[in-house]
Tab-separated table of C-alpha atoms in Angstrom:
chain	number	residue	atom	x	y	z
A	5	UNK	CA	9.568	-16.850	-14.268
A	6	UNK	CA	8.678	-13.608	-16.060
A	7	UNK	CA	11.186	-11.422	-14.221
A	8	UNK	CA	11.014	-9.303	-11.092
A	9	UNK	CA	8.562	-6.553	-10.169
A	10	UNK	CA	9.786	-3.922	-7.715
A	11	UNK	CA	7.025	-2.879	-5.313
A	12	UNK	CA	7.794	0.489	-3.731
A	13	UNK	CA	5.803	1.001	-0.558
A	14	UNK	CA	5.133	-2.720	-0.310
A	15	UNK	CA	3.478	-2.620	3.116
A	16	UNK	CA	0.386	-0.712	2.005
A	17	UNK	CA	-2.825	-2.663	1.450
A	18	UNK	CA	-2.982	-1.860	-2.278
A	19	UNK	CA	0.686	-2.742	-2.713
A	20	UNK	CA	0.235	-6.107	-0.982
A	21	UNK	CA	-2.707	-6.970	-3.192
A	22	UNK	CA	-0.883	-5.848	-6.326
A	23	UNK	CA	2.189	-7.874	-5.372
A	24	UNK	CA	0.014	-10.952	-4.922
A	25	UNK	CA	-1.639	-10.395	-8.314
A	26	UNK	CA	1.736	-10.233	-10.082
A	27	UNK	CA	3.097	-13.222	-8.121
A	28	UNK	CA	0.044	-15.230	-9.193
A	29	UNK	CA	1.057	-14.472	-12.788
A	30	UNK	CA	4.559	-15.879	-12.262
A	31	UNK	CA	6.578	-12.726	-11.535
A	32	UNK	CA	9.246	-12.620	-8.869
A	33	UNK	CA	9.052	-9.727	-6.447
A	34	UNK	CA	11.258	-7.220	-4.668
A	35	UNK	CA	9.344	-5.726	-1.753
A	36	UNK	CA	10.638	-2.336	-0.622
A	37	UNK	CA	9.458	-0.288	2.334
A	38	UNK	CA	10.395	1.014	5.767
A	39	UNK	CA	9.294	-1.855	8.035
A	40	UNK	CA	11.884	-4.618	7.625
A	41	UNK	CA	10.091	-7.173	9.784
A	42	UNK	CA	6.794	-6.703	7.992
A	43	UNK	CA	8.470	-6.999	4.595
A	44	UNK	CA	10.136	-10.273	5.587
A	45	UNK	CA	6.814	-11.703	6.789
A	46	UNK	CA	5.076	-10.689	3.567
A	47	UNK	CA	7.915	-12.133	1.481
A	48	UNK	CA	7.678	-15.488	3.256
A	49	UNK	CA	3.909	-15.604	2.732
A	50	UNK	CA	4.128	-14.762	-0.980
A	51	UNK	CA	6.944	-17.250	-1.554
A	52	UNK	CA	4.931	-20.072	-0.001
A	53	UNK	CA	1.660	-19.192	-1.694
A	54	UNK	CA	2.950	-18.545	-5.208
A	55	UNK	CA	6.308	-20.348	-5.356
A	56	UNK	CA	8.166	-17.326	-6.734
A	57	UNK	CA	11.373	-15.699	-5.448
A	58	UNK	CA	10.744	-12.674	-3.232
A	59	UNK	CA	13.497	-10.348	-1.973
A	60	UNK	CA	13.140	-7.386	0.366
A	61	UNK	CA	14.904	-4.077	0.944
A	62	UNK	CA	14.523	-0.845	2.837
A	63	UNK	CA	14.150	2.567	1.194
A	64	UNK	CA	13.200	6.072	2.243
A	65	UNK	CA	11.212	8.072	-0.307
A	66	UNK	CA	12.538	11.363	1.084
A	67	UNK	CA	16.236	10.354	1.169
A	68	UNK	CA	16.852	11.271	-2.461
A	69	UNK	CA	20.617	10.856	-2.342
A	70	UNK	CA	20.199	7.171	-1.410
A	71	UNK	CA	17.962	6.295	-4.358
A	72	UNK	CA	20.670	5.501	-6.970
A	73	UNK	CA	22.384	3.056	-4.612
A	74	UNK	CA	19.048	1.509	-3.683
A	75	UNK	CA	18.122	0.841	-7.323
A	76	UNK	CA	21.590	-0.645	-7.884
A	77	UNK	CA	20.928	-2.926	-4.910
A	78	UNK	CA	17.625	-4.032	-6.422
A	79	UNK	CA	19.227	-4.759	-9.805
A	80	UNK	CA	22.051	-6.746	-8.205
A	81	UNK	CA	19.555	-8.855	-6.268
A	82	UNK	CA	17.019	-9.346	-9.050
A	83	UNK	CA	18.591	-8.654	-12.434
A	84	UNK	CA	16.872	-6.438	-14.995
A	85	UNK	CA	13.475	-5.397	-13.708
A	86	UNK	CA	10.336	-6.519	-15.494
A	87	UNK	CA	8.399	-3.719	-13.853
A	88	UNK	CA	8.037	-1.313	-10.958
A	89	UNK	CA	4.982	-0.265	-8.961
A	90	UNK	CA	5.138	3.034	-7.052
A	91	UNK	CA	2.527	2.410	-4.361
A	92	UNK	CA	3.679	4.565	-1.473
A	93	UNK	CA	1.949	7.740	-0.376
A	94	UNK	CA	0.887	9.916	2.522
A	95	UNK	CA	-2.558	11.467	2.892
A	96	UNK	CA	-1.479	13.843	5.646
A	97	UNK	CA	-3.719	16.378	7.353
A	98	UNK	CA	-4.920	19.282	5.262
A	99	UNK	CA	-5.703	21.418	8.320
A	100	UNK	CA	-2.095	21.059	9.484
A	101	UNK	CA	-0.647	21.504	6.011
A	102	UNK	CA	-2.430	24.857	5.675
A	103	UNK	CA	-0.418	26.214	8.609
A	104	UNK	CA	2.643	23.964	9.005
A	105	UNK	CA	5.190	23.817	6.199
A	106	UNK	CA	6.681	20.562	7.492
A	107	UNK	CA	3.359	18.790	6.901
A	108	UNK	CA	3.002	20.321	3.446
A	109	UNK	CA	6.522	19.236	2.518
A	110	UNK	CA	5.961	15.699	3.813
A	111	UNK	CA	2.837	15.345	1.670
A	112	UNK	CA	4.592	16.626	-1.445
A	113	UNK	CA	7.766	14.592	-1.005
A	114	UNK	CA	6.063	11.315	-0.129
A	115	UNK	CA	3.505	11.543	-2.927
A	116	UNK	CA	5.442	13.278	-5.691
A	117	UNK	CA	9.141	14.096	-5.510
A	118	UNK	CA	10.139	10.780	-3.899
A	119	UNK	CA	8.255	8.819	-6.538
A	120	UNK	CA	9.705	10.902	-9.381
A	121	UNK	CA	13.246	10.417	-8.074
A	122	UNK	CA	12.889	6.629	-7.987
A	123	UNK	CA	10.927	6.237	-11.211
A	124	UNK	CA	13.408	8.359	-13.158
A	125	UNK	CA	16.099	5.826	-12.249
A	126	UNK	CA	13.907	2.843	-13.133
A	127	UNK	CA	12.728	4.438	-16.381
A	128	UNK	CA	16.294	5.014	-17.567
A	129	UNK	CA	17.144	1.349	-16.930
A	130	UNK	CA	14.062	0.094	-18.748
A	131	UNK	CA	14.525	2.460	-21.665
A	132	UNK	CA	18.037	1.111	-22.175
A	133	UNK	CA	16.737	-2.471	-22.019
A	134	UNK	CA	13.830	-1.696	-24.353
A	135	UNK	CA	11.215	-3.411	-22.191
A	136	UNK	CA	9.374	-3.233	-18.902
A	137	UNK	CA	6.400	-1.549	-17.275
A	138	UNK	CA	5.923	1.255	-14.773
A	139	UNK	CA	2.836	1.588	-12.598
A	140	UNK	CA	2.231	4.758	-10.607
A	141	UNK	CA	-0.619	4.981	-8.123
A	142	UNK	CA	-2.001	8.507	-8.242
A	143	UNK	CA	-5.539	9.341	-7.053
A	144	UNK	CA	-8.855	10.737	-8.186
A	145	UNK	CA	-8.049	13.521	-5.684
A	146	UNK	CA	-5.578	14.838	-8.245
A	147	UNK	CA	-8.254	15.520	-10.865
A	148	UNK	CA	-9.600	18.649	-9.158
A	149	UNK	CA	-8.539	20.610	-6.096
A	150	UNK	CA	-10.929	20.406	-3.143
A	151	UNK	CA	-10.638	22.251	0.141
A	152	UNK	CA	-10.617	19.013	2.157
A	153	UNK	CA	-7.369	17.640	0.677
A	154	UNK	CA	-5.944	20.022	-1.905
A	155	UNK	CA	-2.310	19.616	-0.816
A	156	UNK	CA	-2.504	15.837	-1.202
A	157	UNK	CA	-4.524	16.266	-4.393
A	158	UNK	CA	-1.987	18.669	-5.871
A	159	UNK	CA	0.846	16.205	-5.244
A	160	UNK	CA	-1.100	13.328	-6.781
A	161	UNK	CA	-2.163	15.535	-9.687
A	162	UNK	CA	1.468	16.452	-10.331
A	163	UNK	CA	2.404	12.766	-10.155
A	164	UNK	CA	-0.270	11.896	-12.723
A	165	UNK	CA	1.052	14.609	-15.052
A	166	UNK	CA	4.603	13.290	-14.596
A	167	UNK	CA	3.444	9.779	-15.507
A	168	UNK	CA	1.691	11.139	-18.588
A	169	UNK	CA	4.896	12.769	-19.790
A	170	UNK	CA	6.933	9.669	-18.951
A	171	UNK	CA	4.487	7.552	-20.952
A	172	UNK	CA	4.919	9.894	-23.917
A	173	UNK	CA	8.712	9.713	-23.616
A	174	UNK	CA	8.893	5.917	-23.327
A	175	UNK	CA	6.204	4.958	-25.845
A	176	UNK	CA	8.700	4.261	-28.627
A	177	UNK	CA	11.035	2.243	-26.397
A	178	UNK	CA	8.699	-0.633	-25.567
A	179	UNK	CA	8.177	0.472	-21.943
A	180	UNK	CA	4.579	0.976	-20.812
A	181	UNK	CA	3.450	3.432	-18.123
A	182	UNK	CA	0.158	2.942	-16.302
A	183	UNK	CA	-1.422	5.717	-14.218
A	184	UNK	CA	-3.758	4.306	-11.565
A	185	UNK	CA	-6.400	6.593	-10.075
A	186	UNK	CA	-8.154	4.828	-7.196
A	187	UNK	CA	-11.333	6.123	-5.640
A	188	UNK	CA	-12.256	5.019	-2.127
A	189	UNK	CA	-10.353	1.860	-1.157
A	190	UNK	CA	-10.552	0.048	2.163
A	191	UNK	CA	-7.052	0.783	3.495
A	192	UNK	CA	-5.417	2.122	6.623
A	193	UNK	CA	-5.070	5.516	4.910
A	194	UNK	CA	-8.836	5.882	4.474
A	195	UNK	CA	-10.023	4.164	7.658
A	196	UNK	CA	-12.456	6.355	9.580
A	197	UNK	CA	-12.676	9.114	6.972
A	198	UNK	CA	-16.132	10.708	6.623
A	199	UNK	CA	-18.089	10.592	3.365
A	200	UNK	CA	-16.818	7.208	2.179
A	201	UNK	CA	-19.081	5.348	-0.283
A	202	UNK	CA	-18.801	2.468	-2.747
A	203	UNK	CA	-15.517	1.384	-1.146
A	204	UNK	CA	-13.410	-1.134	-3.101
A	205	UNK	CA	-11.281	-3.871	-1.585
A	206	UNK	CA	-7.489	-3.802	-2.055
A	207	UNK	CA	-7.703	-7.235	-3.703
A	208	UNK	CA	-10.091	-5.877	-6.338
A	209	UNK	CA	-7.735	-2.966	-7.017
A	210	UNK	CA	-4.591	-5.118	-7.139
A	211	UNK	CA	-6.089	-7.556	-9.626
A	212	UNK	CA	-7.220	-4.785	-11.932
A	213	UNK	CA	-3.816	-3.118	-11.794
A	214	UNK	CA	-2.125	-6.353	-12.900
A	215	UNK	CA	-4.751	-6.900	-15.604
A	216	UNK	CA	-4.446	-3.338	-16.933
A	217	UNK	CA	-0.655	-3.687	-17.025
A	218	UNK	CA	-0.914	-6.887	-19.049
A	219	UNK	CA	-3.200	-5.128	-21.518
A	220	UNK	CA	-0.933	-2.109	-21.914
A	221	UNK	CA	-3.501	0.351	-20.577
A	222	UNK	CA	-2.513	3.983	-20.064
A	223	UNK	CA	-4.906	5.157	-17.332
A	224	UNK	CA	-6.943	3.087	-14.909
A	225	UNK	CA	-9.734	4.487	-12.742
A	226	UNK	CA	-10.558	1.902	-10.112
A	227	UNK	CA	-13.341	1.098	-9.472
A	228	UNK	CA	-14.227	1.934	-13.083
A	229	UNK	CA	-17.148	4.253	-12.295
A	230	UNK	CA	-14.810	6.849	-10.779
A	231	UNK	CA	-13.886	7.897	-14.320
A	232	UNK	CA	-17.444	9.164	-14.759
A	233	UNK	CA	-17.751	10.604	-11.252
A	234	UNK	CA	-14.617	12.659	-11.847
A	235	UNK	CA	-15.769	13.618	-15.347
A	236	UNK	CA	-18.811	15.237	-13.745
A	237	UNK	CA	-16.787	16.885	-10.963
A	238	UNK	CA	-14.188	18.324	-13.326
A	239	UNK	CA	-16.909	19.875	-15.512
A	240	UNK	CA	-18.674	21.762	-12.725
A	241	UNK	CA	-18.108	25.478	-13.478
A	242	UNK	CA	-15.591	27.082	-11.143
A	243	UNK	CA	-18.044	29.790	-10.026
A	244	UNK	CA	-20.245	26.980	-8.639
A	245	UNK	CA	-17.523	24.574	-7.556
A	246	UNK	CA	-15.733	27.073	-5.334
A	247	UNK	CA	-18.860	27.368	-3.176
A	248	UNK	CA	-19.195	23.619	-2.611
A	249	UNK	CA	-18.059	21.966	0.612
A	250	UNK	CA	-15.966	19.116	-0.766
C-alpha cells in the first residue's frame, strides 16, 4: 500500500470519485465528514471494491479548536499521511449573504478558513516528513468576482491564493500542492442551477485529480477548457465586465 489519503468532506460527489481514484491506485483512505452513517457505507464499498484499508472520522470545518485533535486522531489511525484532499465547501445563497452576515460567514468559513486551519496542520506534518501531497478544491468562480456568487467566489479565490503560497513554501520540502479549479460538475451543489453547460461527471473530475497529483501538477482546471474560458473572462475590461449580468 502507498499510504493513506485523508479526504476532507468525503461525502461530496467529487470527493467520493477522488477517493475511488486514489483507492484504485493502491492508497488507503481516511474518509472524514459530518454524516457518520454515510461515511461508514462508503468505507465498506471502497474496501470491498479496491481491497484497501478505509477508516472514517467526523470533523466540523467551523470548529477550529477541534482540528488539532482531529488530525492527531487521523495520524494515530493511519500513520503518516501520504496526502490530503480538501474537498468540502458550501455554495450558499448570494442573495441571503448580501443581507445576512450569518450566511456570509458560513460561506467564508466552510470554503476558506476551515480548509486553511486543517491544511496548515497537515502541511506542517508533511513538511517535517519531507513527503506527501496536498490537494485543494477551489473553483473557477474564484478567478473573477461576479454578482451571482461573489461571496462564494471570494472565498474560493482566497483559498486558491493560500494554496499558491503554500505550494511556494513547501516546494523545497518534497511536498506537492495541487490547486483544482472545477467548472460545472454534476453534483448536489450545482443541481438545478440555471446556465449550466458542458457539465462534467464527478468520476471524470476525480480521475483527473488523481492523475494530476501523480504528475506533480500545480494547477488543474477541470474540464481542461475552463482554463481558456476563464482566461477570456478575466481579460474583459472592468468597464465592460461590470455591466454584464453574470
